GROMACS .gro file of C-alpha atoms in nm:
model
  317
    1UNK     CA    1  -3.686   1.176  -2.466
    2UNK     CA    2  -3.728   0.980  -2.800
    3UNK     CA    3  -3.575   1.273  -3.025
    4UNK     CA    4  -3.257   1.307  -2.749
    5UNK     CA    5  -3.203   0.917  -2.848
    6UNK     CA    6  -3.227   0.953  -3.200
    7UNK     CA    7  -2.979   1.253  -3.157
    8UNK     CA    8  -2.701   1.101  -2.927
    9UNK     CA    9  -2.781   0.758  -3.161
   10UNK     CA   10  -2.731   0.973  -3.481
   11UNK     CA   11  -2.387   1.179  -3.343
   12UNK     CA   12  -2.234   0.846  -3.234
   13UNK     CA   13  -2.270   0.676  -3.543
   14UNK     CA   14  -2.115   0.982  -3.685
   15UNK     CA   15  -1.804   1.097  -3.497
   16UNK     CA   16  -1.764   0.803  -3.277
   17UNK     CA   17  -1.363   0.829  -3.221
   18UNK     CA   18  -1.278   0.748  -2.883
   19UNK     CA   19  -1.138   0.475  -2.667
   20UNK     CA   20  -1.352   0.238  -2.484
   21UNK     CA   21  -1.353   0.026  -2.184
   22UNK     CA   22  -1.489  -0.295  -2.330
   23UNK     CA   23  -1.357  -0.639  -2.337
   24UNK     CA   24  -1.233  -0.782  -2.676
   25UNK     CA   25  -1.052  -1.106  -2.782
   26UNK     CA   26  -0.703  -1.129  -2.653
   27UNK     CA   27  -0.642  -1.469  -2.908
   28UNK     CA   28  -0.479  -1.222  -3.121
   29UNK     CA   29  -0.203  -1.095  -2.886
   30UNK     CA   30  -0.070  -1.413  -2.746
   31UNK     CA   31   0.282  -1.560  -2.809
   32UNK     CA   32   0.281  -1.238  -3.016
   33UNK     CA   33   0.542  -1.090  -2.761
   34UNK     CA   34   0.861  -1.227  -2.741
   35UNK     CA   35   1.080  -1.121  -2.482
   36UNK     CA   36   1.381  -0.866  -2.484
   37UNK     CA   37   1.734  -0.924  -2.369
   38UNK     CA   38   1.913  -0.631  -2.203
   39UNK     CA   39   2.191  -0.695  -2.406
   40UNK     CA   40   1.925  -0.551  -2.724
   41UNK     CA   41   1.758  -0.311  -2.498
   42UNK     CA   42   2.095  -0.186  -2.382
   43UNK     CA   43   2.218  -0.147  -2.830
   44UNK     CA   44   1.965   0.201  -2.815
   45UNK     CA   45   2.110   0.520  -2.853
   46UNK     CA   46   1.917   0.654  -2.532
   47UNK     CA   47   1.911   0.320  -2.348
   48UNK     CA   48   1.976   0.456  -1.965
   49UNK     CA   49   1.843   0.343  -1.626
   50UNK     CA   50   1.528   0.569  -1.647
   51UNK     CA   51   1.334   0.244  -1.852
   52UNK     CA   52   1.228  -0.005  -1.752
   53UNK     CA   53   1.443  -0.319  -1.754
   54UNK     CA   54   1.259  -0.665  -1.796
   55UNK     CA   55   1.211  -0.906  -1.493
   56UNK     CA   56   1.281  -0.628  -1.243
   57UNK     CA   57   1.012  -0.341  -1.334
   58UNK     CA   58   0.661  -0.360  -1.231
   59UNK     CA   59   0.401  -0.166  -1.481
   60UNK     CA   60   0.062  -0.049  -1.338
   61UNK     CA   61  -0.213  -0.057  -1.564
   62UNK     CA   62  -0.510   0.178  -1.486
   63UNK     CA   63  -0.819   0.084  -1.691
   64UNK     CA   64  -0.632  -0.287  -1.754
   65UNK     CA   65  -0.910  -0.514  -1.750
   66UNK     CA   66  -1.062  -0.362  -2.002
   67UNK     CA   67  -1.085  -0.255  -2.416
   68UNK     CA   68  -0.721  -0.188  -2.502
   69UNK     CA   69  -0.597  -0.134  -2.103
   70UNK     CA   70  -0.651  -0.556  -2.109
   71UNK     CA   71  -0.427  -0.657  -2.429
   72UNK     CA   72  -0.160  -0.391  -2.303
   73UNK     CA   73  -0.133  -0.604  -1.992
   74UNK     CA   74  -0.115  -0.952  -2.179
   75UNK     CA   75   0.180  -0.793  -2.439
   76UNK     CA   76   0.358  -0.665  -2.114
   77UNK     CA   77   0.327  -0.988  -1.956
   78UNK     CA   78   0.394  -1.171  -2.253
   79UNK     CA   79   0.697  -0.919  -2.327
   80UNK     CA   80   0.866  -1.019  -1.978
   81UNK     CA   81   0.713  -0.739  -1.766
   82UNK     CA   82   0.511  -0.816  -1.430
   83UNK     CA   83   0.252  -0.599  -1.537
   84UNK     CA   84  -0.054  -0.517  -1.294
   85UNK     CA   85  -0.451  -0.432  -1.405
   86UNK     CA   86  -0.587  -0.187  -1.198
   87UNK     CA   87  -0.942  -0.180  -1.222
   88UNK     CA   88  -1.229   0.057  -1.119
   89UNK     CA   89  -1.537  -0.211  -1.136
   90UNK     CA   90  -1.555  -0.414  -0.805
   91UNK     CA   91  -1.673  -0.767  -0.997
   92UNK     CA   92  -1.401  -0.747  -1.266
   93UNK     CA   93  -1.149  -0.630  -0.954
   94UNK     CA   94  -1.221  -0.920  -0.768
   95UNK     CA   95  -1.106  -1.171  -1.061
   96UNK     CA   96  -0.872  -0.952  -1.257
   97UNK     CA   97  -0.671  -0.694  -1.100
   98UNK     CA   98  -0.620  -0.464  -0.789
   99UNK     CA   99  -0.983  -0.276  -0.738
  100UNK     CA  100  -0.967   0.157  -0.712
  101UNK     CA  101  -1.230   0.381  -0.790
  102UNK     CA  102  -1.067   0.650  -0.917
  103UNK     CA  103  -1.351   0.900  -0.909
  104UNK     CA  104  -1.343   0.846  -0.489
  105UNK     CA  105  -0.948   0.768  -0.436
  106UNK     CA  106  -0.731   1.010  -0.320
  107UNK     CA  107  -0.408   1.086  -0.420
  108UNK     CA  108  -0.252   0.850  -0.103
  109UNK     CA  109  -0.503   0.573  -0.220
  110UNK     CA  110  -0.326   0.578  -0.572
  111UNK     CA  111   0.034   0.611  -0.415
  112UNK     CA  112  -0.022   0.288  -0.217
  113UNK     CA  113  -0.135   0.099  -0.538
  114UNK     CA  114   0.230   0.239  -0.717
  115UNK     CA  115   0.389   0.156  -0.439
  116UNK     CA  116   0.595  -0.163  -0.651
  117UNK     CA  117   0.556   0.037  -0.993
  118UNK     CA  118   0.821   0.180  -1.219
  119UNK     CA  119   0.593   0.190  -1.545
  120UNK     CA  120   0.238   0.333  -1.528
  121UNK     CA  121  -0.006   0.297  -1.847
  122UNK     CA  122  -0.323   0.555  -1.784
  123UNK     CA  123  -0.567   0.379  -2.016
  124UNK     CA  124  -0.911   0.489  -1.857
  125UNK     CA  125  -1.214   0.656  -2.029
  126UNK     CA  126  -1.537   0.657  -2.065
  127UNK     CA  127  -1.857   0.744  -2.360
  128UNK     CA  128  -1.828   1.107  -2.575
  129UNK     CA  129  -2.155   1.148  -2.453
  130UNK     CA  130  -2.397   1.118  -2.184
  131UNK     CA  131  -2.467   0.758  -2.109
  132UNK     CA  132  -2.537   0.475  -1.827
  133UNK     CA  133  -2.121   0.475  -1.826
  134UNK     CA  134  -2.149   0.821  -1.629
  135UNK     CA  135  -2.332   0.639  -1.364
  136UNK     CA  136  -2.120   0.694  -0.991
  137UNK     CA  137  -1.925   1.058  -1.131
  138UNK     CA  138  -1.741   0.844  -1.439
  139UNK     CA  139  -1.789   1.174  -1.677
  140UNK     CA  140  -1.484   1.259  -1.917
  141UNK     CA  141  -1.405   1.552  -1.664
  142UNK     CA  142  -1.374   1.323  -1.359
  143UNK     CA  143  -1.226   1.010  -1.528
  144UNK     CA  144  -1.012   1.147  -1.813
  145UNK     CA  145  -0.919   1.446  -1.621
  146UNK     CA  146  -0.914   1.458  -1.281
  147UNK     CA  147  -0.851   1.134  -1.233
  148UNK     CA  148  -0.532   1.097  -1.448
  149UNK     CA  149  -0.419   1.433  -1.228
  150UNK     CA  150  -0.441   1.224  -0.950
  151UNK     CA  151  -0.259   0.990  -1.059
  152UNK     CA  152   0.022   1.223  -1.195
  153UNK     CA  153  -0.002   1.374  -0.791
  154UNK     CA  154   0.065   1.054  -0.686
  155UNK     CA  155   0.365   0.973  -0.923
  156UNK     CA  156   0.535   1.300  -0.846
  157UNK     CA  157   0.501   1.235  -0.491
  158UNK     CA  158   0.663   0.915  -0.531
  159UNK     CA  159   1.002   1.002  -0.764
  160UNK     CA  160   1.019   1.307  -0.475
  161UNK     CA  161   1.081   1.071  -0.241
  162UNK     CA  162   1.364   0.829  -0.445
  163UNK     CA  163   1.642   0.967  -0.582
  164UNK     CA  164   1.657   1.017  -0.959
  165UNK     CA  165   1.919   0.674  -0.980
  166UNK     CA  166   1.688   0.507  -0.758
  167UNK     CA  167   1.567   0.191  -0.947
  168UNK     CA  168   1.228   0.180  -0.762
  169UNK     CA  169   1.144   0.525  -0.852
  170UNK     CA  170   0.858   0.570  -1.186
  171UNK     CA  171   1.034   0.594  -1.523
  172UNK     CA  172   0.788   0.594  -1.782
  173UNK     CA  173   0.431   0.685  -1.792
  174UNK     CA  174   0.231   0.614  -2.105
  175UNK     CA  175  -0.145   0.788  -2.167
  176UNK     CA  176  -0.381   0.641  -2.387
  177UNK     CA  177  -0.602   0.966  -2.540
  178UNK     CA  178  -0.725   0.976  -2.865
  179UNK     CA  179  -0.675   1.161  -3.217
  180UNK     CA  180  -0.866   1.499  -3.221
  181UNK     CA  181  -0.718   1.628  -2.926
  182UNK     CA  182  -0.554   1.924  -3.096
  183UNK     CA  183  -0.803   1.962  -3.347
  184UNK     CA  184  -1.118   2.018  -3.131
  185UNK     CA  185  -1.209   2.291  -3.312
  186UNK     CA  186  -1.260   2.096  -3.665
  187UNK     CA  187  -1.540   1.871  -3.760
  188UNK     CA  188  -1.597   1.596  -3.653
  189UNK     CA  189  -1.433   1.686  -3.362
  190UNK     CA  190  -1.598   1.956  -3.271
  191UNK     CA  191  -1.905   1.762  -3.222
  192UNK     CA  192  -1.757   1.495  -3.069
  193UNK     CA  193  -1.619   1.737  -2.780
  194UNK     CA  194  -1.985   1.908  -2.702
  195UNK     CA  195  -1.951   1.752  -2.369
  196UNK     CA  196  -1.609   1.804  -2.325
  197UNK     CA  197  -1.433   1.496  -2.353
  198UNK     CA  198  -1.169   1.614  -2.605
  199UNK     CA  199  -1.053   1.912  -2.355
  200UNK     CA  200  -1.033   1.642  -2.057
  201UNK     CA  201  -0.800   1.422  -2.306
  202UNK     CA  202  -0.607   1.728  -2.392
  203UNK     CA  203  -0.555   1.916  -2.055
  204UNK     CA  204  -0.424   1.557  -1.946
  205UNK     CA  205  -0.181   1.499  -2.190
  206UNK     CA  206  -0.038   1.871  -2.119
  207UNK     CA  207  -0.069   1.785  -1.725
  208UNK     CA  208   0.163   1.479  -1.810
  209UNK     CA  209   0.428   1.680  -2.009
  210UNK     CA  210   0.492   1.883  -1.745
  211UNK     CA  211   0.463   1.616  -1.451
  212UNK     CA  212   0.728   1.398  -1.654
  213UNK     CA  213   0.970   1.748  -1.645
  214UNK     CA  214   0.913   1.816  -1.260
  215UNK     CA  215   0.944   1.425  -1.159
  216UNK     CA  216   1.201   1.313  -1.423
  217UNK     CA  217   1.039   1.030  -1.589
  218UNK     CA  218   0.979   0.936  -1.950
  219UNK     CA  219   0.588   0.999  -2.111
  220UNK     CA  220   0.478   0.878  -2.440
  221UNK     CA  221   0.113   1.002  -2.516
  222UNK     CA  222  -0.064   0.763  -2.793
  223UNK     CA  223  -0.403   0.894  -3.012
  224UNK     CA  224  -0.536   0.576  -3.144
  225UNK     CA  225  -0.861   0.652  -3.414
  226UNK     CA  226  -1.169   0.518  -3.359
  227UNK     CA  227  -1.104   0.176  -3.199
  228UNK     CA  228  -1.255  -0.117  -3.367
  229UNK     CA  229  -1.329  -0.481  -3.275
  230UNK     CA  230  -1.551  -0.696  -3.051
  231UNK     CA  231  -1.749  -0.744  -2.874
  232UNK     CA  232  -1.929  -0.443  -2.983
  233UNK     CA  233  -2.029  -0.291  -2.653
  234UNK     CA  234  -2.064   0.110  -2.776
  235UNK     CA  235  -2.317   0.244  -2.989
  236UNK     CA  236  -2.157   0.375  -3.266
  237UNK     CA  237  -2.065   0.273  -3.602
  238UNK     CA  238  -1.831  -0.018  -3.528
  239UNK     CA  239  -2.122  -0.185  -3.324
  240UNK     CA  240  -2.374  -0.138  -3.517
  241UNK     CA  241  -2.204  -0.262  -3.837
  242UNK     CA  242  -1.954  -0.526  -3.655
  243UNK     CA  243  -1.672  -0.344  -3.826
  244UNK     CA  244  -1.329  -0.501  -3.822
  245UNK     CA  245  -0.979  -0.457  -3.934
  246UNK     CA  246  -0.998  -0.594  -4.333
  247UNK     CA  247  -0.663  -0.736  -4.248
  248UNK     CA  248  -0.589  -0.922  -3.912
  249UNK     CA  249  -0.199  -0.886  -3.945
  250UNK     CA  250  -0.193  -0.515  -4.110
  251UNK     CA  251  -0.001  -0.227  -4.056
  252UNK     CA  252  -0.033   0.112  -3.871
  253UNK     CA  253   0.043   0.485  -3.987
  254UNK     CA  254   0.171   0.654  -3.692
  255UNK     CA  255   0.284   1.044  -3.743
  256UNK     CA  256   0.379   1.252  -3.467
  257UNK     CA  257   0.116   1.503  -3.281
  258UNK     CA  258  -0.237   1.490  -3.429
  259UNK     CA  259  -0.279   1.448  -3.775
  260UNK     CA  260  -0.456   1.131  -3.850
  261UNK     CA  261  -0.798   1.034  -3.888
  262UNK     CA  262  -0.932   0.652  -3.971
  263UNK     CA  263  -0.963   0.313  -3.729
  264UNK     CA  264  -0.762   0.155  -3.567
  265UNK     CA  265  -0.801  -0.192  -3.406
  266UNK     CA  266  -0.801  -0.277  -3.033
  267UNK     CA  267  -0.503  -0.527  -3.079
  268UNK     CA  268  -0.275  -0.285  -3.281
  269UNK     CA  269  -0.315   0.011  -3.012
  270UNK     CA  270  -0.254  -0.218  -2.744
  271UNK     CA  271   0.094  -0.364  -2.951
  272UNK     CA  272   0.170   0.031  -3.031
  273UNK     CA  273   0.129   0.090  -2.683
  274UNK     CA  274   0.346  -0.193  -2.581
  275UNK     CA  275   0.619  -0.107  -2.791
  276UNK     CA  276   0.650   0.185  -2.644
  277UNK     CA  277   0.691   0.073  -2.305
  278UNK     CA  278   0.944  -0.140  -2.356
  279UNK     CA  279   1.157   0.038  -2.621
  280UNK     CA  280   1.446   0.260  -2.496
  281UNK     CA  281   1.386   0.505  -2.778
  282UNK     CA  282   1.044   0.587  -2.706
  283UNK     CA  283   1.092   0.851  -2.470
  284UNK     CA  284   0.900   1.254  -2.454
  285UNK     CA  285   0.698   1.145  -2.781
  286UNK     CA  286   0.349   1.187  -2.857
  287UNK     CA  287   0.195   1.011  -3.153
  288UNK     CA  288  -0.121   0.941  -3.367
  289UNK     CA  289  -0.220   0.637  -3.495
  290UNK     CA  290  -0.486   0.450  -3.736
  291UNK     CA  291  -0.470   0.119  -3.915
  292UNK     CA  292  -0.321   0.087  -4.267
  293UNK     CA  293  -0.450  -0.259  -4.409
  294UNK     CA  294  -0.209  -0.231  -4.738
  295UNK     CA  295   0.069  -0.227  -4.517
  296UNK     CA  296   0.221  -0.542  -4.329
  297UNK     CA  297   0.318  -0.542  -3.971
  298UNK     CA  298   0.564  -0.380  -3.791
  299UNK     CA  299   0.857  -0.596  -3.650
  300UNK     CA  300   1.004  -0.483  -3.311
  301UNK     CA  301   1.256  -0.315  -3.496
  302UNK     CA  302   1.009  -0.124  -3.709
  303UNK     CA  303   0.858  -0.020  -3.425
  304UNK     CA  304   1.180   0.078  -3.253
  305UNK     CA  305   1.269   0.292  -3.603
  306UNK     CA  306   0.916   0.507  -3.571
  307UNK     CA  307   1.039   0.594  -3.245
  308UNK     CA  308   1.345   0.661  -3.287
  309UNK     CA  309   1.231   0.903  -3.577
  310UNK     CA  310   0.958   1.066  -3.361
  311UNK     CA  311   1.218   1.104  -3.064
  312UNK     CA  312   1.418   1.311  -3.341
  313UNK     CA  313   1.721   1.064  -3.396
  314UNK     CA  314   1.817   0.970  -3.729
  315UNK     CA  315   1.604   0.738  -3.943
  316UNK     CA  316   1.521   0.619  -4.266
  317UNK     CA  317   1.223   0.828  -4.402
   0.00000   0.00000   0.00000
């Protein structure tokens, strides 16, 4: 029992990449947000009715009182949106956000919480590897798979039954995975999937592609690195050694697909996450994305330019 903790401690501190569920410091994301006008939303080149329009959507927020799921719903709300946690652990339900366990809900469970949604953020997930976390069926198989395909069940069932210029129908979905979900066959990553997390990430990400074809709504799939920041809650390298961003107001490389590998803080996935949501241009885009400390922060119109060039319009680089 003794070596099998030295060897899970040892592989953690190694390849330790994913997101996590824990609480961090939202100090840094508020009055960060300022709100958008339609009249700015409406200057992008694929501003349309399918996003989401401030003061009149409703985003859902699985995994939003927690880790990154929790700053995503203060920049929404911060940004203008009514933005609602939903959360799958009954004391932080009770306080926070709408309650659902989503290894026990059924697809009509998850329909009824959508029911006054146009946006939904999937950002759910649990440990790499076998831990207390698994406790009650939350295993990357059940929570990062199955889970998000009922959720995807549930959206598709929903934009069947509103007409694609129905305003109450979902128009953009954004999942939170993480970088190494096309290279699962390369170290570290290959050691960081021996339980399979990686391939429930993956097979999710695909499972939303096609979903956002066959119900006609926007996806944007973001692969933050290794998330960093308090309060420390995972064993891995970031714990152990407290490890923050060097720089609290830094920048972010973000390149299309899966090519990165680094950190990247809590607050700047939540803001890339954000700015996704809310920016016409975002739309059918998947993304990686790590901190860059020599870099200063991205404006809203620096983050509406990365977009723009991963949607394939033309841009500056």
């Amino acid at each position: 029992m003794l070596q099998q903790l030295y060897i899970r401690f040892a592989l953690t501190l190694l390849i330790s990449t994913l997101p996590g569920e824990s609480y961090v410091s939202t100090s840094n994301l508020r009055n960060s947000f300022k709100p958008l006008s339609i009249a700015s939303r409406a200057k992008s080149p694929l501003f349309s009715t399918k996003f989401l329009t401030v003061d009149e959507d409703r985003v859902a927020v699985f995994g939003g009182t927690g880790g990154v799921g929790e700053l995503i719903t203060i920049g929404l709300r911060e940004t203008g949106y009514r933005a609602c946690p939903i959360a799958r652990s009954a004391p932080r339900k009770d306080e926070q956000g709408r309650g659902l366990n989503l290894v026990d809900a059924s697809v009509e469970d998850i329909i009824v919480a959508l029911a006054d949604c146009q946006g939904v953020v999937i950002a759910t997930g649990t440990t790499a590897f076998p831990t207390a976390r698994w406790k009650g069926g939350n295993t990357p198989e059940n929570i990062d798979l199955k889970a998000t395909e009922k959720i995807l069940a549930a959206i598709k069932l929903i934009n069947s039954e509103r007409g694609v210029d129905d305003p109450s129908r979902i128009k953009k979905v954004l999942l939170l995975t993480s970088i190494g979900t096309n290279r699962r066959g390369d170290f570290p990553f290959i050691i960081l999937n021996l339980f399979g997390v990686l391939d429930a990430k993956r097979a999710s990400e695909e499972n939303l592609m096609r979903a956002a074809k066959e119900a006609n709504f926007s996806y944007v799939i973001c692969r933050p690195g290794r998330l960093i920041g308090g309060p420390y809650t995972n064993l891995d390298l970031a714990a152990l050694f407290k490890i923050e961003s060097r720089v609290e107001d830094g920048g972010v490389t973000i390149e299309e697909g899966d090519t990165l590998i680094g950190d990247c803080s809590r607050d700047r996935a939540a803001m890339a996450s954000v700015m996704a949501l809310i920016n016409g241009v975002a739309a059918d885009i998947d993304f990686a994305i790590v901190d860059d400390d020599d870099s200063e922060s991205l404006s809203r119109d620096d983050w509406g330019e990365e977009y723009g060039c991963l949607a394939g319009l033309d841009c500056k680089y």
